[in-house]
Amino acid sequence: MALHGTKELNSQLAGITSKSAFLEKPIPKYRFPKGEIDSAAAYQLVHDELLLDGNARQNLATFCQTWVEPEVRQLMNECVDKNLVDKDEYPQTAELESRCVHMLADLWNAPDAANAVGCSTTGSSEAAILGGLALKWKWREKRQRDGKPFDRPNLICGPAQICWHKFARYFDVELRQIPCEGSRVLMSADEVIKRCDENTIAVVPTLGVTFTLQYEPVHKIALALNDLEEEFGLDVPLHIDAASGGFVAPFLHPDVLWDFRISRVKSINASGHKFGLAPLGCGWIVWREAHDLPEDLVFRVKYLGGSMPTFALNFSRPGGQVASQYYNFIRLGREGYAKILQSCEEVGAWFGDQLAKTGLFQIVYDGRGGVPGCCWKILDETETRFTLYDLADRLRVRGWQVPAYPLPAGCSDVVVQRILARLGLSRDLAGMLFEDLLRAIKHFEAHPSDKSLSRQEAGGYHHR
Ligand SMILES: *Cc1c(COP(=O)(O)O)cnc(C)c1O
């Protein structure tokens, strides 16, 4: 009995010491390791290393979802071995993807949602590039048909997200970006029309501009483009970058006209992993009608004995994001999404109101009418003992990531700061952030900043 006990103890101790080996020496960092280590020890090491990342929930810079239901984690886990690209092997995952496309076409008021075409992507960036390619192809086909040159395509946008700069550079399209001017950050119909010509493949308004969270005036632009067509015969299509707004406007602002209700809108992209509430790695693009997606961009893959069209820049990726997106759609429905977005909107607007009450800030976006959150600048830089970069830096002490950054070209002397109010930023958490912000201001009253901190030094996240 005693002998048996000792043996057992010894083997237990051996287990403990082999697992605690990771405590004693640093792990390899730049050379491929020679030997193996215990799985639990390796896990612990990697787990510990990740502690040094910022806390995603406190990252108020990102539009991306940082809180998901346990069921979503479970589905992600169940799909970790399913390759979304193998439509033949995993036909049911393919089916869920296709259902999501039709549900989105319905949500965005496509004329015939059951026959709309689209696909999932890794995010809005891939979706935007696919949308841009389709527009470039359609424009080129028409130019060829008319016997006109097709070597100088251009695309018109406002303060666009980096994906449009990528699209333009990678696919040789001139980006005609409308600079900000005075208090106008968004594109205006006049500024759009000035830039249109026969080489314009599309105008791309953003629903939820990265810098200030506001919607660009899609309907006004569409009306101006109608006039342009009537007068000069130029038929310029619209693609909407609704990365965040595509999952906000249908629930909070159903009367805002921005989607397929406008016939000039040919395609829409959105990020499932932003207000679509899917986990990271999920985006969507939907075309108004099948003929808006040129046939020669589409590849056919084997699927349940037949073939299925695919259009993507990536190949293999897991099916979990799509399964989780479908889960969210059936779990929440329009009512569930509306409830969640309303509380996000309230939190963003509440935060803006509190900031305004300090008398130190001017609210650039008050959280109403666009994407949930708010955006502000310092009312009078000569009155404060800090810059927004200082404030962002000080908030990092408590783990909050609240970026400060200059507005885009044309207004880049204006520095703003913003938060996104996502699912997971409760009114309570937002209250704690606000208290920390007041504490930070007090800190600068006692220790005035020399205001030399630059954007790079303030660190944190920027979107460019
Ligand atoms: C986030 C965002 C993108 C890029 O989307 P990802 O899903 O991160 O690839 C593009 N456009 C806008 C307006 C965005 O907000």
mmCIF file with all atom_site columns, N, CA and C in Angstrom, residues 280-320:
data_model
loop_
_atom_site.group_PDB
_atom_site.id
_atom_site.type_symbol
_atom_site.label_atom_id
_atom_site.label_alt_id
_atom_site.label_comp_id
_atom_site.label_asym_id
_atom_site.label_entity_id
_atom_site.label_seq_id
_atom_site.pdbx_PDB_ins_code
_atom_site.Cartn_x
_atom_site.Cartn_y
_atom_site.Cartn_z
_atom_site.occupancy
_atom_site.B_iso_or_equiv
_atom_site.pdbx_formal_charge
_atom_site.auth_seq_id
_atom_site.auth_comp_id
_atom_site.auth_asym_id
_atom_site.auth_atom_id
_atom_site.pdbx_PDB_model_num
ATOM 1   N N  . LEU A 1 280 ? -14.527 37.258 -35.737 1.00 0.00 ? 280 LEU A N  1
ATOM 2   C CA . LEU A 1 280 ? -13.577 37.789 -36.725 1.00 0.00 ? 280 LEU A CA 1
ATOM 3   C C  . LEU A 1 280 ? -13.384 36.861 -37.917 1.00 0.00 ? 280 LEU A C  1
ATOM 4   N N  . GLY A 1 281 ? -13.339 37.464 -39.089 1.00 0.00 ? 281 GLY A N  1
ATOM 5   C CA . GLY A 1 281 ? -13.074 36.691 -40.301 1.00 0.00 ? 281 GLY A CA 1
ATOM 6   C C  . GLY A 1 281 ? -14.315 36.490 -41.145 1.00 0.00 ? 281 GLY A C  1
ATOM 7   N N  . CYS A 1 282 ? -15.276 37.420 -41.051 1.00 0.00 ? 282 CYS A N  1
ATOM 8   C CA . CYS A 1 282 ? -16.523 37.235 -41.788 1.00 0.00 ? 282 CYS A CA 1
ATOM 9   C C  . CYS A 1 282 ? -16.964 38.526 -42.474 1.00 0.00 ? 282 CYS A C  1
ATOM 10  N N  . GLY A 1 283 ? -17.047 38.481 -43.788 1.00 0.00 ? 283 GLY A N  1
ATOM 11  C CA . GLY A 1 283 ? -17.552 39.625 -44.557 1.00 0.00 ? 283 GLY A CA 1
ATOM 12  C C  . GLY A 1 283 ? -18.493 39.142 -45.632 1.00 0.00 ? 283 GLY A C  1
ATOM 13  N N  . TRP A 1 284 ? -19.178 40.092 -46.279 1.00 0.00 ? 284 TRP A N  1
ATOM 14  C CA . TRP A 1 284 ? -20.180 39.738 -47.289 1.00 0.00 ? 284 TRP A CA 1
ATOM 15  C C  . TRP A 1 284 ? -20.171 40.724 -48.435 1.00 0.00 ? 284 TRP A C  1
ATOM 16  N N  . ILE A 1 285 ? -20.444 40.214 -49.626 1.00 0.00 ? 285 ILE A N  1
ATOM 17  C CA . ILE A 1 285 ? -20.770 41.089 -50.733 1.00 0.00 ? 285 ILE A CA 1
ATOM 18  C C  . ILE A 1 285 ? -21.997 40.528 -51.445 1.00 0.00 ? 285 ILE A C  1
ATOM 19  N N  . VAL A 1 286 ? -22.897 41.427 -51.788 1.00 0.00 ? 286 VAL A N  1
ATOM 20  C CA . VAL A 1 286 ? -24.110 41.027 -52.493 1.00 0.00 ? 286 VAL A CA 1
ATOM 21  C C  . VAL A 1 286 ? -24.273 41.938 -53.709 1.00 0.00 ? 286 VAL A C  1
ATOM 22  N N  . TRP A 1 287 ? -24.574 41.319 -54.864 1.00 0.00 ? 287 TRP A N  1
ATOM 23  C CA . TRP A 1 287 ? -24.869 42.094 -56.075 1.00 0.00 ? 287 TRP A CA 1
ATOM 24  C C  . TRP A 1 287 ? -26.369 42.164 -56.247 1.00 0.00 ? 287 TRP A C  1
ATOM 25  N N  . ARG A 1 288 ? -26.785 43.304 -56.774 1.00 0.00 ? 288 ARG A N  1
ATOM 26  C CA . ARG A 1 288 ? -28.205 43.560 -56.964 1.00 0.00 ? 288 ARG A CA 1
ATOM 27  C C  . ARG A 1 288 ? -28.883 42.448 -57.769 1.00 0.00 ? 288 ARG A C  1
ATOM 28  N N  . GLU A 1 289 ? -28.267 42.133 -58.926 1.00 0.00 ? 289 GLU A N  1
ATOM 29  C CA . GLU A 1 289 ? -28.819 41.089 -59.785 1.00 0.00 ? 289 GLU A CA 1
ATOM 30  C C  . GLU A 1 289 ? -27.671 40.277 -60.350 1.00 0.00 ? 289 GLU A C  1
ATOM 31  N N  . ALA A 1 290 ? -27.985 39.073 -60.795 1.00 0.00 ? 290 ALA A N  1
ATOM 32  C CA . ALA A 1 290 ? -26.923 38.175 -61.272 1.00 0.00 ? 290 ALA A CA 1
ATOM 33  C C  . ALA A 1 290 ? -26.070 38.847 -62.350 1.00 0.00 ? 290 ALA A C  1
ATOM 34  N N  . HIS A 1 291 ? -26.683 39.644 -63.212 1.00 0.00 ? 291 HIS A N  1
ATOM 35  C CA . HIS A 1 291 ? -25.884 40.183 -64.321 1.00 0.00 ? 291 HIS A CA 1
ATOM 36  C C  . HIS A 1 291 ? -24.961 41.328 -63.894 1.00 0.00 ? 291 HIS A C  1
ATOM 37  N N  . ASP A 1 292 ? -25.038 41.750 -62.630 1.00 0.00 ? 292 ASP A N  1
ATOM 38  C CA . ASP A 1 292 ? -24.090 42.761 -62.141 1.00 0.00 ? 292 ASP A CA 1
ATOM 39  C C  . ASP A 1 292 ? -22.746 42.146 -61.761 1.00 0.00 ? 292 ASP A C  1
ATOM 40  N N  . LEU A 1 293 ? -22.700 40.828 -61.735 1.00 0.00 ? 293 LEU A N  1
ATOM 41  C CA . LEU A 1 293 ? -21.439 40.132 -61.469 1.00 0.00 ? 293 LEU A CA 1
ATOM 42  C C  . LEU A 1 293 ? -20.978 39.468 -62.770 1.00 0.00 ? 293 LEU A C  1
ATOM 43  N N  . PRO A 1 294 ? -19.926 40.012 -63.416 1.00 0.00 ? 294 PRO A N  1
ATOM 44  C CA . PRO A 1 294 ? -19.516 39.470 -64.726 1.00 0.00 ? 294 PRO A CA 1
ATOM 45  C C  . PRO A 1 294 ? -19.143 37.994 -64.643 1.00 0.00 ? 294 PRO A C  1
ATOM 46  N N  . GLU A 1 295 ? -19.673 37.243 -65.590 1.00 0.00 ? 295 GLU A N  1
ATOM 47  C CA . GLU A 1 295 ? -19.503 35.787 -65.613 1.00 0.00 ? 295 GLU A CA 1
ATOM 48  C C  . GLU A 1 295 ? -18.028 35.366 -65.578 1.00 0.00 ? 295 GLU A C  1
ATOM 49  N N  . ASP A 1 296 ? -17.159 36.094 -66.282 1.00 0.00 ? 296 ASP A N  1
ATOM 50  C CA . ASP A 1 296 ? -15.784 35.577 -66.367 1.00 0.00 ? 296 ASP A CA 1
ATOM 51  C C  . ASP A 1 296 ? -14.950 35.851 -65.108 1.00 0.00 ? 296 ASP A C  1
ATOM 52  N N  . LEU A 1 297 ? -15.551 36.414 -64.063 1.00 0.00 ? 297 LEU A N  1
ATOM 53  C CA . LEU A 1 297 ? -14.832 36.500 -62.783 1.00 0.00 ? 297 LEU A CA 1
ATOM 54  C C  . LEU A 1 297 ? -15.175 35.297 -61.902 1.00 0.00 ? 297 LEU A C  1
ATOM 55  N N  . VAL A 1 298 ? -16.148 34.527 -62.351 1.00 0.00 ? 298 VAL A N  1
ATOM 56  C CA . VAL A 1 298 ? -16.685 33.455 -61.512 1.00 0.00 ? 298 VAL A CA 1
ATOM 57  C C  . VAL A 1 298 ? -16.061 32.114 -61.891 1.00 0.00 ? 298 VAL A C  1
ATOM 58  N N  . PHE A 1 299 ? -15.680 31.355 -60.882 1.00 0.00 ? 299 PHE A N  1
ATOM 59  C CA . PHE A 1 299 ? -15.166 30.001 -61.103 1.00 0.00 ? 299 PHE A CA 1
ATOM 60  C C  . PHE A 1 299 ? -16.211 28.993 -60.652 1.00 0.00 ? 299 PHE A C  1
ATOM 61  N N  . ARG A 1 300 ? -16.193 27.828 -61.299 1.00 0.00 ? 300 ARG A N  1
ATOM 62  C CA . ARG A 1 300 ? -17.191 26.807 -60.926 1.00 0.00 ? 300 ARG A CA 1
ATOM 63  C C  . ARG A 1 300 ? -16.500 25.722 -60.125 1.00 0.00 ? 300 ARG A C  1
ATOM 64  N N  . VAL A 1 301 ? -17.103 25.340 -59.013 1.00 0.00 ? 301 VAL A N  1
ATOM 65  C CA . VAL A 1 301 ? -16.553 24.210 -58.258 1.00 0.00 ? 301 VAL A CA 1
ATOM 66  C C  . VAL A 1 301 ? -17.612 23.124 -58.158 1.00 0.00 ? 301 VAL A C  1
ATOM 67  N N  . LYS A 1 302 ? -17.112 21.894 -57.966 1.00 0.00 ? 302 LYS A N  1
ATOM 68  C CA . LYS A 1 302 ? -18.002 20.751 -57.850 1.00 0.00 ? 302 LYS A CA 1
ATOM 69  C C  . LYS A 1 302 ? -18.824 20.866 -56.567 1.00 0.00 ? 302 LYS A C  1
ATOM 70  N N  . TYR A 1 303 ? -20.098 20.541 -56.644 1.00 0.00 ? 303 TYR A N  1
ATOM 71  C CA . TYR A 1 303 ? -20.964 20.702 -55.484 1.00 0.00 ? 303 TYR A CA 1
ATOM 72  C C  . TYR A 1 303 ? -22.136 19.757 -55.611 1.00 0.00 ? 303 TYR A C  1
ATOM 73  N N  . LEU A 1 304 ? -22.200 18.761 -54.710 1.00 0.00 ? 304 LEU A N  1
ATOM 74  C CA . LEU A 1 304 ? -23.287 17.787 -54.708 1.00 0.00 ? 304 LEU A CA 1
ATOM 75  C C  . LEU A 1 304 ? -23.605 17.271 -56.106 1.00 0.00 ? 304 LEU A C  1
ATOM 76  N N  . GLY A 1 305 ? -22.543 16.881 -56.790 1.00 0.00 ? 305 GLY A N  1
ATOM 77  C CA . GLY A 1 305 ? -22.744 16.322 -58.118 1.00 0.00 ? 305 GLY A CA 1
ATOM 78  C C  . GLY A 1 305 ? -22.950 17.383 -59.193 1.00 0.00 ? 305 GLY A C  1
ATOM 79  N N  . GLY A 1 306 ? -23.272 18.597 -58.787 1.00 0.00 ? 306 GLY A N  1
ATOM 80  C CA . GLY A 1 306 ? -23.432 19.678 -59.761 1.00 0.00 ? 306 GLY A CA 1
ATOM 81  C C  . GLY A 1 306 ? -22.251 20.627 -59.672 1.00 0.00 ? 306 GLY A C  1
ATOM 82  N N  . SER A 1 307 ? -22.483 21.872 -60.009 1.00 0.00 ? 307 SER A N  1
ATOM 83  C CA . SER A 1 307 ? -21.396 22.828 -59.840 1.00 0.00 ? 307 SER A CA 1
ATOM 84  C C  . SER A 1 307 ? -21.949 24.081 -59.176 1.00 0.00 ? 307 SER A C  1
ATOM 85  N N  . MET A 1 308 ? -21.033 24.806 -58.493 1.00 0.00 ? 308 MET A N  1
ATOM 86  C CA . MET A 1 308 ? -21.462 25.984 -57.758 1.00 0.00 ? 308 MET A CA 1
ATOM 87  C C  . MET A 1 308 ? -20.510 27.108 -58.106 1.00 0.00 ? 308 MET A C  1
ATOM 88  N N  . PRO A 1 309 ? -21.018 28.311 -58.311 1.00 0.00 ? 309 PRO A N  1
ATOM 89  C CA . PRO A 1 309 ? -20.107 29.415 -58.639 1.00 0.00 ? 309 PRO A CA 1
ATOM 90  C C  . PRO A 1 309 ? -19.348 29.874 -57.397 1.00 0.00 ? 309 PRO A C  1
ATOM 91  N N  . THR A 1 310 ? -18.073 30.212 -57.552 1.00 0.00 ? 310 THR A N  1
ATOM 92  C CA . THR A 1 310 ? -17.356 30.868 -56.450 1.00 0.00 ? 310 THR A CA 1
ATOM 93  C C  . THR A 1 310 ? -16.600 32.064 -56.985 1.00 0.00 ? 310 THR A C  1
ATOM 94  N N  . PHE A 1 311 ? -16.475 33.051 -56.140 1.00 0.00 ? 311 PHE A N  1
ATOM 95  C CA . PHE A 1 311 ? -15.775 34.277 -56.471 1.00 0.00 ? 311 PHE A CA 1
ATOM 96  C C  . PHE A 1 311 ? -15.096 34.699 -55.176 1.00 0.00 ? 311 PHE A C  1
ATOM 97  N N  . ALA A 1 312 ? -13.776 34.645 -55.112 1.00 0.00 ? 312 ALA A N  1
ATOM 98  C CA . ALA A 1 312 ? -13.072 34.958 -53.872 1.00 0.00 ? 312 ALA A CA 1
ATOM 99  C C  . ALA A 1 312 ? -11.603 35.194 -54.181 1.00 0.00 ? 312 ALA A C  1
ATOM 100 N N  . LEU A 1 313 ? -10.925 35.903 -53.294 1.00 0.00 ? 313 LEU A N  1
ATOM 101 C CA . LEU A 1 313 ? -9.480  36.062 -53.443 1.00 0.00 ? 313 LEU A CA 1
ATOM 102 C C  . LEU A 1 313 ? -8.763  34.967 -52.677 1.00 0.00 ? 313 LEU A C  1
ATOM 103 N N  . ASN A 1 314 ? -9.411  34.462 -51.624 1.00 0.00 ? 314 ASN A N  1
ATOM 104 C CA . ASN A 1 314 ? -8.799  33.427 -50.786 1.00 0.00 ? 314 ASN A CA 1
ATOM 105 C C  . ASN A 1 314 ? -9.253  32.058 -51.247 1.00 0.00 ? 314 ASN A C  1
ATOM 106 N N  . PHE A 1 315 ? -8.579  31.047 -50.702 1.00 0.00 ? 315 PHE A N  1
ATOM 107 C CA . PHE A 1 315 ? -9.041  29.690 -50.946 1.00 0.00 ? 315 PHE A CA 1
ATOM 108 C C  . PHE A 1 315 ? -9.482  29.102 -49.606 1.00 0.00 ? 315 PHE A C  1
ATOM 109 N N  . SER A 1 316 ? -8.700  28.204 -49.018 1.00 0.00 ? 316 SER A N  1
ATOM 110 C CA . SER A 1 316 ? -9.146  27.522 -47.798 1.00 0.00 ? 316 SER A CA 1
ATOM 111 C C  . SER A 1 316 ? -9.349  28.472 -46.618 1.00 0.00 ? 316 SER A C  1
ATOM 112 N N  . ARG A 1 317 ? -10.448 28.281 -45.946 1.00 0.00 ? 317 ARG A N  1
ATOM 113 C CA . ARG A 1 317 ? -10.666 28.917 -44.644 1.00 0.00 ? 317 ARG A CA 1
ATOM 114 C C  . ARG A 1 317 ? -11.780 28.157 -43.924 1.00 0.00 ? 317 ARG A C  1
ATOM 115 N N  . PRO A 1 318 ? -11.831 28.311 -42.591 1.00 0.00 ? 318 PRO A N  1
ATOM 116 C CA . PRO A 1 318 ? -12.798 27.505 -41.835 1.00 0.00 ? 318 PRO A CA 1
ATOM 117 C C  . PRO A 1 318 ? -14.235 27.977 -42.038 1.00 0.00 ? 318 PRO A C  1
ATOM 118 N N  . GLY A 1 319 ? -15.177 27.069 -41.845 1.00 0.00 ? 319 GLY A N  1
ATOM 119 C CA . GLY A 1 319 ? -16.587 27.377 -42.066 1.00 0.00 ? 319 GLY A CA 1
ATOM 120 C C  . GLY A 1 319 ? -17.280 28.024 -40.878 1.00 0.00 ? 319 GLY A C  1
ATOM 121 N N  . GLY A 1 320 ? -16.577 28.153 -39.745 1.00 0.00 ? 320 GLY A N  1
ATOM 122 C CA . GLY A 1 320 ? -17.213 28.603 -38.503 1.00 0.00 ? 320 GLY A CA 1
ATOM 123 C C  . GLY A 1 320 ? -17.826 29.994 -38.570 1.00 0.00 ? 320 GLY A C  1
#
